PDB file of C-alpha atoms in Angstrom:
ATOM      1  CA  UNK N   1      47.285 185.820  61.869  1.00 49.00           C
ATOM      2  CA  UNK N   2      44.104 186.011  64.196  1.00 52.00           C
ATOM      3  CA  UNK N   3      44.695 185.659  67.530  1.00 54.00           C
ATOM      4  CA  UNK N   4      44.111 182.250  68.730  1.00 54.00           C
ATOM      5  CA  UNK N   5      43.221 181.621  72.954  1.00 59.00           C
ATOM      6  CA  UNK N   6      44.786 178.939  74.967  1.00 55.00           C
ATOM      7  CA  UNK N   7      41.634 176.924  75.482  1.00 63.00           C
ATOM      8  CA  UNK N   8      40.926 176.971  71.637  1.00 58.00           C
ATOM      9  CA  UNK N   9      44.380 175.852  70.838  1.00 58.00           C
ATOM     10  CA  UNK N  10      44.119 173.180  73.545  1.00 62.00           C
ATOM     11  CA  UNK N  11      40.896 172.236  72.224  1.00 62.00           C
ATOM     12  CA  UNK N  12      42.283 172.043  68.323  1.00 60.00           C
ATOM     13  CA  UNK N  13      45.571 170.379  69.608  1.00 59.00           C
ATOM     14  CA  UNK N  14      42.840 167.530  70.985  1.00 58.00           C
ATOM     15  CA  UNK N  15      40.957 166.639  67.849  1.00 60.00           C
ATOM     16  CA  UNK N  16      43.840 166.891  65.680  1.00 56.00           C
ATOM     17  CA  UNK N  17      45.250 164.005  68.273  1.00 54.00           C
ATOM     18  CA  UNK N  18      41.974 162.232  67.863  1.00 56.00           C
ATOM     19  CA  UNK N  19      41.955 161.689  64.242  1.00 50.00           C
ATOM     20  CA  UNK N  20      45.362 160.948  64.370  1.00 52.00           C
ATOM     21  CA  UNK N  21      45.105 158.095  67.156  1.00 52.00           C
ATOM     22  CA  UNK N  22      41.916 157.534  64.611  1.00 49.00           C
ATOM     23  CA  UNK N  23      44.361 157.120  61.104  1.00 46.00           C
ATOM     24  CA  UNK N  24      46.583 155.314  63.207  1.00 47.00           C
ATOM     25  CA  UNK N  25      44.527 152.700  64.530  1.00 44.00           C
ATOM     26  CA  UNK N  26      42.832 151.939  60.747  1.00 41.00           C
ATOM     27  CA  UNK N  27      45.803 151.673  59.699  1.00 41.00           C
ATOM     28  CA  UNK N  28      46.958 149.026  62.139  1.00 40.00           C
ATOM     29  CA  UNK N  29      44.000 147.460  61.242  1.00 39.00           C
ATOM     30  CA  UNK N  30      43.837 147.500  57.936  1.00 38.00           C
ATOM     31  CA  UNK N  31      48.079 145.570  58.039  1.00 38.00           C
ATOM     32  CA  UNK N  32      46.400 143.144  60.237  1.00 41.00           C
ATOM     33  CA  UNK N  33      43.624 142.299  58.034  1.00 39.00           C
ATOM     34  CA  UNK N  34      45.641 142.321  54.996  1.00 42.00           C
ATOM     35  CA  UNK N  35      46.720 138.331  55.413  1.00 41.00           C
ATOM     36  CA  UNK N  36      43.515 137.454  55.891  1.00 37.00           C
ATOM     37  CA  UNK N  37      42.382 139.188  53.136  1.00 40.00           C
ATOM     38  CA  UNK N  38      44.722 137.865  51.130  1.00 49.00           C
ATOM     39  CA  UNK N  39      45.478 134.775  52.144  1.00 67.00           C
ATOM     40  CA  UNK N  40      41.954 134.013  53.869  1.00 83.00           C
ATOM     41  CA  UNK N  41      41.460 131.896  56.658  1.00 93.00           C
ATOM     42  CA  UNK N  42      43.490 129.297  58.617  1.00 95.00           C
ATOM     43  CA  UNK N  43      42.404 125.768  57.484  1.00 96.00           C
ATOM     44  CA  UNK N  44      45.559 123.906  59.143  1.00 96.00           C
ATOM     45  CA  UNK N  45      48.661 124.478  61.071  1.00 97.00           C
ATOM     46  CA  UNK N  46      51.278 122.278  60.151  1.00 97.00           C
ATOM     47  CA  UNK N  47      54.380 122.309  63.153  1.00 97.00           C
ATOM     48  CA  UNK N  48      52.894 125.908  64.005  1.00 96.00           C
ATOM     49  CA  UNK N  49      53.093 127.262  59.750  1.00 96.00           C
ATOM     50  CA  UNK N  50      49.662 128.192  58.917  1.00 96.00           C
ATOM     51  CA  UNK N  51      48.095 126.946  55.617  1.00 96.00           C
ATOM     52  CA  UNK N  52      45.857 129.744  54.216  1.00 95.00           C
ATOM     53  CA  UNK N  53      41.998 128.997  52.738  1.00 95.00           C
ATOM     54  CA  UNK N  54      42.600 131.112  49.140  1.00 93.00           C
ATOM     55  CA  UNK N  55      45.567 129.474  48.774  1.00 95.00           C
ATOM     56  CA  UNK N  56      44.223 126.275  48.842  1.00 95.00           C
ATOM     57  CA  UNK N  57      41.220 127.433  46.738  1.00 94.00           C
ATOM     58  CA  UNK N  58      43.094 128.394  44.092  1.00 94.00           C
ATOM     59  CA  UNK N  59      45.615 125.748  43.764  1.00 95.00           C
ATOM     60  CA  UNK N  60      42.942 122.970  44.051  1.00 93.00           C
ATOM     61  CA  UNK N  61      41.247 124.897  40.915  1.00 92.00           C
ATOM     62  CA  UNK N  62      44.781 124.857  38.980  1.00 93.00           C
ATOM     63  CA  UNK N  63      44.973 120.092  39.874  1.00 91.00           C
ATOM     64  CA  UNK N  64      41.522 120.370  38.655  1.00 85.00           C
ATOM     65  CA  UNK N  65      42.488 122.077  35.299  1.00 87.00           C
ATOM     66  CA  UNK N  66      45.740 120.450  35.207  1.00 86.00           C
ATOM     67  CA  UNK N  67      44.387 116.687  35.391  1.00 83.00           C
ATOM     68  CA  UNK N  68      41.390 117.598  32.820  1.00 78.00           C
ATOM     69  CA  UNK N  69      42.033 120.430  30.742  1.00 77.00           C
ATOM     70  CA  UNK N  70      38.470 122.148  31.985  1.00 74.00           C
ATOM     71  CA  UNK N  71      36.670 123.110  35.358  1.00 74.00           C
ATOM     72  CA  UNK N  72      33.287 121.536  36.911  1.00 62.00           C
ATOM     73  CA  UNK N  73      31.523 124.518  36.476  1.00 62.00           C
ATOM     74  CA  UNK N  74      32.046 124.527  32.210  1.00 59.00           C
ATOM     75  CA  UNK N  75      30.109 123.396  29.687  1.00 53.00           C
ATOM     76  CA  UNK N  76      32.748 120.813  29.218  1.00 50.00           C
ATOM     77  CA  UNK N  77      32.955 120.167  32.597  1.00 49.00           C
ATOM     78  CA  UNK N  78      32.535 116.477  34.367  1.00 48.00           C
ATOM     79  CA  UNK N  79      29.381 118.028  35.647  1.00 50.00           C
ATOM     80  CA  UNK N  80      26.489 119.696  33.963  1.00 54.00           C
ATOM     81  CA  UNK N  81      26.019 123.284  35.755  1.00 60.00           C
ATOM     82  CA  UNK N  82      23.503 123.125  38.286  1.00 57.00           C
ATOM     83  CA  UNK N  83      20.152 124.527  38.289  1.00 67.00           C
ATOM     84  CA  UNK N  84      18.554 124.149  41.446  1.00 77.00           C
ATOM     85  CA  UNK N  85      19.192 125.094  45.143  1.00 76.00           C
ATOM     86  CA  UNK N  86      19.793 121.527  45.972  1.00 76.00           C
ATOM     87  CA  UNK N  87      21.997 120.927  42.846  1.00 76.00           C
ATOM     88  CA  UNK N  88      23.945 124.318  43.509  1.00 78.00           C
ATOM     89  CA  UNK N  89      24.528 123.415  47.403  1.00 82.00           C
ATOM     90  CA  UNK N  90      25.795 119.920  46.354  1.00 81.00           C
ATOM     91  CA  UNK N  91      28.441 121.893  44.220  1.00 81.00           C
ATOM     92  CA  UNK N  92      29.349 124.065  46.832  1.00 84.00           C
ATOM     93  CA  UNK N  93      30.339 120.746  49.007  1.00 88.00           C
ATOM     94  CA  UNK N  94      31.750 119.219  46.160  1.00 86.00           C
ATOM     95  CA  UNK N  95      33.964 121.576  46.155  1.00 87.00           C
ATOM     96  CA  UNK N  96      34.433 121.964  49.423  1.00 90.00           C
ATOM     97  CA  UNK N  97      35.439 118.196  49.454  1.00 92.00           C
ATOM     98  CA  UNK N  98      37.885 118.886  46.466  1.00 91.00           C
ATOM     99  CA  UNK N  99      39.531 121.551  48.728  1.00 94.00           C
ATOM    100  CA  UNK N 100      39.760 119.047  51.596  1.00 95.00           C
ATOM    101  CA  UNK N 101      41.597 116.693  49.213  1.00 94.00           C
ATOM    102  CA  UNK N 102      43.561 118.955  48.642  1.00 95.00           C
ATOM    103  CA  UNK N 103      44.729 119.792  51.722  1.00 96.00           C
ATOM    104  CA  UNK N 104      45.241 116.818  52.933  1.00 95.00           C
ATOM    105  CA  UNK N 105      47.244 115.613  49.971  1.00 94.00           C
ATOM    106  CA  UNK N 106      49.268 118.341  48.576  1.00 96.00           C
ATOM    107  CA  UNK N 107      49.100 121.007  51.230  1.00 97.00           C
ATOM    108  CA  UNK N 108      49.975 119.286  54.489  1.00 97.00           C
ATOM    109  CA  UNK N 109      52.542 116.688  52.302  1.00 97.00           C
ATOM    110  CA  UNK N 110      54.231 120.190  50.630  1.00 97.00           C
ATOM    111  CA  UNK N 111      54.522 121.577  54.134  1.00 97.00           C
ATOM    112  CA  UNK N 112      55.942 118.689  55.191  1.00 97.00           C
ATOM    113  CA  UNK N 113      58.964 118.479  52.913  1.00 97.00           C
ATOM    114  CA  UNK N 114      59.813 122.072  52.875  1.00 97.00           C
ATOM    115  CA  UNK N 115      60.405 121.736  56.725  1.00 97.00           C
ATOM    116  CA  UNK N 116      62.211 118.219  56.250  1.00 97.00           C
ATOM    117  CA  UNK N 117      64.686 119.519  54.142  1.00 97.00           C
ATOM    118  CA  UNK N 118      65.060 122.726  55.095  1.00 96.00           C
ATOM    119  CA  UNK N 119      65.689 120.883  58.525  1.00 96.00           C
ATOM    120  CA  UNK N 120      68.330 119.282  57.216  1.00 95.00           C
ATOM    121  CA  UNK N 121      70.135 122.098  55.825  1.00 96.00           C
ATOM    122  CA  UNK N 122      69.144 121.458  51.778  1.00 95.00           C
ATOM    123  CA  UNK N 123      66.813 123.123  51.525  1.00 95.00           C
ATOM    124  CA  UNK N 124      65.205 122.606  48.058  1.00 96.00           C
ATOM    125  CA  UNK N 125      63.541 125.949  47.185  1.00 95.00           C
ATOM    126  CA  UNK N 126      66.649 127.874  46.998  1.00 95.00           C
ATOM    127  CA  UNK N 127      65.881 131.203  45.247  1.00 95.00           C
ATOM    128  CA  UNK N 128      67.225 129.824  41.925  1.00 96.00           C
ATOM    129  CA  UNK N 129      64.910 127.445  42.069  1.00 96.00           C
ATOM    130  CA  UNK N 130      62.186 129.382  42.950  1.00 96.00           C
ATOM    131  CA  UNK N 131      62.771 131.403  40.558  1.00 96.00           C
ATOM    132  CA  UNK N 132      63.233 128.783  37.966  1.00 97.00           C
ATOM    133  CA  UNK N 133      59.532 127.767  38.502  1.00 97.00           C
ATOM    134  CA  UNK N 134      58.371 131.831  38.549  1.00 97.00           C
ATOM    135  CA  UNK N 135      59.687 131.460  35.164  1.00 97.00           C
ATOM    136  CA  UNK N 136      57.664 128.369  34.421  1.00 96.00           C
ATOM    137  CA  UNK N 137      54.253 129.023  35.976  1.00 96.00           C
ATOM    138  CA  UNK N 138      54.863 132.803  33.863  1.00 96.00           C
ATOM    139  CA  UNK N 139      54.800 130.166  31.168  1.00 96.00           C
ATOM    140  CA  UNK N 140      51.662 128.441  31.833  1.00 94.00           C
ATOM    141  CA  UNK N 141      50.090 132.170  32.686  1.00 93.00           C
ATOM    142  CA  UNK N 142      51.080 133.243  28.890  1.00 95.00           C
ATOM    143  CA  UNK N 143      49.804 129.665  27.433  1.00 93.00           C
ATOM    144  CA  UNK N 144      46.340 130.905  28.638  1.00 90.00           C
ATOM    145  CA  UNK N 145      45.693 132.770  26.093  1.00 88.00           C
ATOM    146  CA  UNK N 146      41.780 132.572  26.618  1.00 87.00           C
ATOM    147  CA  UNK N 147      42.206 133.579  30.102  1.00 90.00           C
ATOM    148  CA  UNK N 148      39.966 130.621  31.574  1.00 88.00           C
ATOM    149  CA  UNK N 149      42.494 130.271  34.643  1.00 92.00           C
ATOM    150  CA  UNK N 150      42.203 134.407  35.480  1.00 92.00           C
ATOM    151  CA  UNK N 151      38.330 133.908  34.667  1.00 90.00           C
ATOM    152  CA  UNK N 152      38.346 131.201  37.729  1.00 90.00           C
ATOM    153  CA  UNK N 153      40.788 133.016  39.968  1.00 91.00           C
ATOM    154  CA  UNK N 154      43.659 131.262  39.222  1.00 94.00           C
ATOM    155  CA  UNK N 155      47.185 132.882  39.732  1.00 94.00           C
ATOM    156  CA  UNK N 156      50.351 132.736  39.465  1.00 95.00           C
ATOM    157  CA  UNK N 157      51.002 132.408  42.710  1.00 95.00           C
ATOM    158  CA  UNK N 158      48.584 129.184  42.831  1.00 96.00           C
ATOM    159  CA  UNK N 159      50.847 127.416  39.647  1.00 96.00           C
ATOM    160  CA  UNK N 160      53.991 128.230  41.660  1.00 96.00           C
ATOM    161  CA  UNK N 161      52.451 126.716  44.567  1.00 96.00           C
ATOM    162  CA  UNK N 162      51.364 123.403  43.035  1.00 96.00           C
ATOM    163  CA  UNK N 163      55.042 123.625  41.106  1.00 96.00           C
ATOM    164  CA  UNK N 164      57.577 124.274  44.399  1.00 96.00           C
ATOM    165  CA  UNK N 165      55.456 120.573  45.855  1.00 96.00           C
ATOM    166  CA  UNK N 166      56.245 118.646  42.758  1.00 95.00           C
ATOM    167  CA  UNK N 167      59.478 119.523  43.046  1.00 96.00           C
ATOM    168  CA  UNK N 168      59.503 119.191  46.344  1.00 97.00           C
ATOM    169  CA  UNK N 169      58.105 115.522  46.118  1.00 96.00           C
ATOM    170  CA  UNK N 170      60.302 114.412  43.315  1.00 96.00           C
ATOM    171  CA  UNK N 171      63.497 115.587  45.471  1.00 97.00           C
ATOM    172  CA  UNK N 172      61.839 113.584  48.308  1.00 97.00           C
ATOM    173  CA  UNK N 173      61.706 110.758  45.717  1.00 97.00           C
ATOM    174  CA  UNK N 174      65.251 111.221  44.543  1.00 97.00           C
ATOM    175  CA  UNK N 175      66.499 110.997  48.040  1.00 97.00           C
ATOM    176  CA  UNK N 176      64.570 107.769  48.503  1.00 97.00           C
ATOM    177  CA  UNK N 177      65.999 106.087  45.310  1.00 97.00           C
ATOM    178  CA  UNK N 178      69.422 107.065  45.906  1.00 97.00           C
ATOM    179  CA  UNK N 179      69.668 105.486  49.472  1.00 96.00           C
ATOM    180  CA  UNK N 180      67.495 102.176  47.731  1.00 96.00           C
ATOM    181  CA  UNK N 181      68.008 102.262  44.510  1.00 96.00           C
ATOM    182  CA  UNK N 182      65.758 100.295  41.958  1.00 96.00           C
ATOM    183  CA  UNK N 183      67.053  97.211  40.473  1.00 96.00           C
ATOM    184  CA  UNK N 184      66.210  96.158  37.050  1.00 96.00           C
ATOM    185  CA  UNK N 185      65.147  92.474  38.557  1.00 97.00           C
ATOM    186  CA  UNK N 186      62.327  94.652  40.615  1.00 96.00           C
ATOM    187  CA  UNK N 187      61.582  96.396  37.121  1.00 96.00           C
ATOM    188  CA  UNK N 188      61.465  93.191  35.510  1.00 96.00           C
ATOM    189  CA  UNK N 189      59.638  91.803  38.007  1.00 97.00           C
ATOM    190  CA  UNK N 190      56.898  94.681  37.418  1.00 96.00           C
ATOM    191  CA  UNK N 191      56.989  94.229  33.960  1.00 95.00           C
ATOM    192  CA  UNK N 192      56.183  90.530  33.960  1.00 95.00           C
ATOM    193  CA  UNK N 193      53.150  91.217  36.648  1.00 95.00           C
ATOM    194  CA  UNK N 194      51.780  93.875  33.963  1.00 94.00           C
ATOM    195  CA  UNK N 195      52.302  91.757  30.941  1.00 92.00           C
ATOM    196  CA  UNK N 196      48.650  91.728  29.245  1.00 93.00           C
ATOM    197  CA  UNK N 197      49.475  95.605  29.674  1.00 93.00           C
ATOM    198  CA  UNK N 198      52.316  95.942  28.049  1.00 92.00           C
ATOM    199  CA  UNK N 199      51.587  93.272  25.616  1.00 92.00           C
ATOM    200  CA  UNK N 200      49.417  96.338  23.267  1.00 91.00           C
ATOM    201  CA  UNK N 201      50.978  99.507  25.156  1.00 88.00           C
ATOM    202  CA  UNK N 202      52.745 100.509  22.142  1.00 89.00           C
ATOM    203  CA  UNK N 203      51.681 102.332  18.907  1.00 89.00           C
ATOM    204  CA  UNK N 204      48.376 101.010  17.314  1.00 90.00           C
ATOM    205  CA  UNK N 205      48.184  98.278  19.799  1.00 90.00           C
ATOM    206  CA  UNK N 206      51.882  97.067  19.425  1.00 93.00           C
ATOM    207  CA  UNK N 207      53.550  95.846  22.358  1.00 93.00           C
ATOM    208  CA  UNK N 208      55.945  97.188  24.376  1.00 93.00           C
ATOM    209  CA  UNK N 209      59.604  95.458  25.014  1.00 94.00           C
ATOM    210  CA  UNK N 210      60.827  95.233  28.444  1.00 94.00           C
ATOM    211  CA  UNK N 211      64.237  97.101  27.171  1.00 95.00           C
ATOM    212  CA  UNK N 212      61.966 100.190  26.018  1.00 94.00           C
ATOM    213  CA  UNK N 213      59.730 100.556  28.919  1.00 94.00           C
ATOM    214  CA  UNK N 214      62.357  99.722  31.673  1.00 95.00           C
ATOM    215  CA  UNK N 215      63.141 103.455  32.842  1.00 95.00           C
ATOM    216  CA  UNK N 216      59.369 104.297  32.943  1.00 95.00           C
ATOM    217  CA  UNK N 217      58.818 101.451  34.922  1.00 95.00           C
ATOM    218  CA  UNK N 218      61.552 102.569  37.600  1.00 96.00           C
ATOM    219  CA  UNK N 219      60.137 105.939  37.365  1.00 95.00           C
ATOM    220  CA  UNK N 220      56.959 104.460  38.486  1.00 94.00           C
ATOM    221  CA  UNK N 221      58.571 102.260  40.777  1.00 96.00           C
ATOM    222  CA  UNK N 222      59.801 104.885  42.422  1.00 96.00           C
ATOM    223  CA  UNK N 223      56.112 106.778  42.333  1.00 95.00           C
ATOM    224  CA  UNK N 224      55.186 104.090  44.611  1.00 95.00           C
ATOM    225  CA  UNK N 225      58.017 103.804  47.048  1.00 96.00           C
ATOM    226  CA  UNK N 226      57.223 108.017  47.386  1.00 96.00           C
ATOM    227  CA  UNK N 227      53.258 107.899  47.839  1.00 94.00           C
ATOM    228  CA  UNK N 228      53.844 104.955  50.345  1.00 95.00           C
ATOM    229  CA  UNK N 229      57.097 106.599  52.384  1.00 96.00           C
ATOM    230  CA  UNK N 230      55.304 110.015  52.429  1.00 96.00           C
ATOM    231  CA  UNK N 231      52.604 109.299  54.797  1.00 96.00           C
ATOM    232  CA  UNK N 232      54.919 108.364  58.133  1.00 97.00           C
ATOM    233  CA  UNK N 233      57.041 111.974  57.582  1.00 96.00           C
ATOM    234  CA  UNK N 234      53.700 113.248  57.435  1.00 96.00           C
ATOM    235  CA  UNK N 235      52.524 111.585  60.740  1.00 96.00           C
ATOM    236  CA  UNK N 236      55.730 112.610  62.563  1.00 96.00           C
ATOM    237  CA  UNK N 237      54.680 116.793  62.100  1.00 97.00           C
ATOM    238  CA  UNK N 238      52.218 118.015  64.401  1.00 97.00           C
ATOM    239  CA  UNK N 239      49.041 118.442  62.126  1.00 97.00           C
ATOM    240  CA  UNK N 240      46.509 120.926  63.494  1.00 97.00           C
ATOM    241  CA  UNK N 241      43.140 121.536  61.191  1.00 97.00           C
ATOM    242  CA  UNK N 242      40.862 124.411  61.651  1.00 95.00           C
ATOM    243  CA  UNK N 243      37.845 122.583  59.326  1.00 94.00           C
ATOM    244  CA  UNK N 244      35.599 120.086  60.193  1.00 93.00           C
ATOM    245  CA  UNK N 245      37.352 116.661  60.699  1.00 94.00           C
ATOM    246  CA  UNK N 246      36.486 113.130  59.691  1.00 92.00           C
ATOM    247  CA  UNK N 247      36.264 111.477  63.549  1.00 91.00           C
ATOM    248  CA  UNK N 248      37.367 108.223  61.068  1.00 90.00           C
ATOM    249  CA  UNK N 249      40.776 109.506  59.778  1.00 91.00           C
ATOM    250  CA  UNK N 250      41.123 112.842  62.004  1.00 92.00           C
ATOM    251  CA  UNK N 251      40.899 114.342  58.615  1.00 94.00           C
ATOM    252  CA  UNK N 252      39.132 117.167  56.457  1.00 95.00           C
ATOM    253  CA  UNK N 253      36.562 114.616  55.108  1.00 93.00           C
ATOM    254  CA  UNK N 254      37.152 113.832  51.402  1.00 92.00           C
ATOM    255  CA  UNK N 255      33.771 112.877  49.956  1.00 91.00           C
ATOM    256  CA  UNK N 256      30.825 114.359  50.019  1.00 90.00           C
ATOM    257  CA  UNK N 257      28.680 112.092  52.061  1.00 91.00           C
ATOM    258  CA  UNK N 258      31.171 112.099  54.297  1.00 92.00           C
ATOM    259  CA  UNK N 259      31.053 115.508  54.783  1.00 91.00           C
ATOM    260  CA  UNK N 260      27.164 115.931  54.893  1.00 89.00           C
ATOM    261  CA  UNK N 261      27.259 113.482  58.153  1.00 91.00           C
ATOM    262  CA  UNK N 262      29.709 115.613  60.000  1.00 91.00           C
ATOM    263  CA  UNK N 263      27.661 118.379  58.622  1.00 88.00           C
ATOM    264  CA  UNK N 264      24.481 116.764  59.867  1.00 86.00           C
ATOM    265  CA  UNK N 265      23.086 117.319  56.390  1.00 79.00           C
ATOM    266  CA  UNK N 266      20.778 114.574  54.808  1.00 64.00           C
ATOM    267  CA  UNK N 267      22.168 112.874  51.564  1.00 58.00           C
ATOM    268  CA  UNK N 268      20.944 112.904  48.584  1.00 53.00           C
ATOM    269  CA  UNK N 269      21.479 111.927  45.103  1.00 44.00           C
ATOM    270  CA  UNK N 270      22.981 114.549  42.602  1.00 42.00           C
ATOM    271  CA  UNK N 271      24.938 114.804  39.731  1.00 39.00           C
ATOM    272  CA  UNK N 272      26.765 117.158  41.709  1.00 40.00           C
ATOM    273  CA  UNK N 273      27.379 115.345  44.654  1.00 39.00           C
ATOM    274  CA  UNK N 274      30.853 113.403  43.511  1.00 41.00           C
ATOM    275  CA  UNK N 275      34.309 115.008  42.548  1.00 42.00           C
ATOM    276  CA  UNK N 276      36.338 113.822  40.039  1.00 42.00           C
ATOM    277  CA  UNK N 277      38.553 111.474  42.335  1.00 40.00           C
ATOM    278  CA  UNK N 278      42.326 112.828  43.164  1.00 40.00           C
ATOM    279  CA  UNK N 279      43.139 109.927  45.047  1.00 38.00           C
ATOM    280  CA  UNK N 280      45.203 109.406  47.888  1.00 37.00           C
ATOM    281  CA  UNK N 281      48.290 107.898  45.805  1.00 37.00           C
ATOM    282  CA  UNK N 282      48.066 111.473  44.110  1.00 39.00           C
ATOM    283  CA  UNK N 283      48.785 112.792  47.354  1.00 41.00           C
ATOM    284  CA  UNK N 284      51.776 111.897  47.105  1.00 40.00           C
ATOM    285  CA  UNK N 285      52.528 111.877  43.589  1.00 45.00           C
ATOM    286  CA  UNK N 286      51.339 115.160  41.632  1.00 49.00           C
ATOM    287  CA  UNK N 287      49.395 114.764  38.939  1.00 41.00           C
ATOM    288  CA  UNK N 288      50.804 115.337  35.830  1.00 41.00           C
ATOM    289  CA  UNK N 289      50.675 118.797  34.541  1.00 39.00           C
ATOM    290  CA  UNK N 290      51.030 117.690  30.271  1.00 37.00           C
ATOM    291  CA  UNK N 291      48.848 118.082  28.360  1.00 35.00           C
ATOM    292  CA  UNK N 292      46.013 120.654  27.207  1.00 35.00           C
ATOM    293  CA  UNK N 293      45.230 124.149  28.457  1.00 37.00           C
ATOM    294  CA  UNK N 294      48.193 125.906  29.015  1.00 38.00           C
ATOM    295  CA  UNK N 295      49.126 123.584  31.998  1.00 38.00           C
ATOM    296  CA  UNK N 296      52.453 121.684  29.196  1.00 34.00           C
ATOM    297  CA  UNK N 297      54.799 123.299  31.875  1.00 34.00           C
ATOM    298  CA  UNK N 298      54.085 122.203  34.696  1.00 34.00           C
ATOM    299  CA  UNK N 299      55.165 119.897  37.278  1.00 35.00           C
ATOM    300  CA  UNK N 300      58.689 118.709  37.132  1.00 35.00           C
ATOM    301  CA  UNK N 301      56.987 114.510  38.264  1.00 33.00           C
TER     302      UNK N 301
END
């Protein structure tokens, strides 16, 4: 071996330091970045738990699909593709707004529960149940065989999501029932204000007896009594968003006008310009996850 002097040892001993500091310090970087790579950015905080921007994007494509079996952006979408700049724009805040929506009524409301309960000490997402619902959205994943949720950027991990708050909300539900339960006068009494309803509800226009449709009607009793409970466990969390706010509701704005004034953009008329609504019942309640593409196994609502 050649013989080496003490200064160019020293000297080798130095950069061989240097681009190891330099690995190290990529490397720190690169864990650090991986959330937010991930996960994207913060959009809210609920009681200090962050709720992450993919996340959100992806399970508000997964309600959109689930409620009507297509996207926006398909042929057989609710709104023809758009052509121009001004068209495309007025997507891009439509589905911005959708994304709001969502966050304000599945999101935060999910968040919500999971603390309440696990509060409590009952927790609901024990990891059989978790991984009762891995099993399920696996299901839905499989069910696609045309691959239109992959296509959008729609994962697993989004159908999970969206599945863990519907059984979060119907164990909210459950708890609400079985301190009040629901009498069959009130059922009754909701029959007989729906009448002309449930006078042709049947098959080919037939109508429907009180003794048939009595458990539905509970079950949407009990819908009701959810959606309007939710909102004051919702107010008692410390709510923190990271996205413009409504200075109205102190919320993500959920239309798109709305969001063009905070925006300080000018509004104009478009095709575009209106989401499919998700209402702000369905923030409590999930929608309903029956039905066509691939979505028959979802939520347990």
């Amino acid at each position: 071996m050649a013989y080496m002097s003490k200064t160019k040892r020293t000297r080798l001993l130095k950069r061989r330091l240097t681009v190891l500091a330099i690995i190290v310090v990529v490397g720190v970087a690169a864990l650090l970045l991986a959330p937010w790579l991930m996960y994207g950015t913060t959009m809210a905080t609920v009681n200090g738990t962050p709720i992450k921007s993919k996340m959100v994007a992806g399970v508000t494509l997964y309600v959109e699909y689930a409620q009507f079996g297509t996207f926006l952006d398909s042929p057989q979408g609710s709104s023809a593709k758009p052509q121009t700049d001004a068209e495309k724009k007025q997507m891009e805040l439509s589905e911005q707004v959708l994304q709001y929506t969502t966050l304000n009524n599945l999101f935060v409301p999910a968040e919500v529960l999971r603390q309440y309960f696990d509060a409590k000490g009952t927790p609901v997402l024990t990891s059989d149940q978790v991984n009762s619902l891995t099993a399920q959205a696996q299901s839905i994943i499989a069910q696609d065989t045309a691959k239109t949720l992959a296509a959008h950027g729609v994962t697993q991990a989004h159908i999970l999501y969206y599945l863990e708050f519907s059984t979060l909300w119907q164990a909210y539900s459950d708890e609400l029932t079985a301190k009040t339960p629901i009498t069959d006068a009130e059922a009754q009494a909701y029959y007989d204000q729906n009448k002309d309803y449930f006078q042709t509800a049947g098959t080919n226009g037939a109508p429907v007896l009180f003794a048939d449709a009595k458990d539905s009607i509970k079950q949407q009793i009990a819908s009701q009594r959810t959606s309007d409970a939710l909102p004051a466990l919702v107010a008692k969390a410390t709510i923190v968003y990271k996205v413009p706010v409504d200075p109205t509701t102190k919320k993500p704005p959920e239309t798109v006008e709305a969001l063009q004034k905070i925006l300080g953009i000018a509004t104009g008329s478009s095709a575009a310009a209106t989401p499919p609504a998700t209402g702000s019942s369905a923030a409590a309640a999930p929608p309903a996850t029956g039905g066509s593409a691939g979505a028959s196994n979802g939520g347990s609502n």
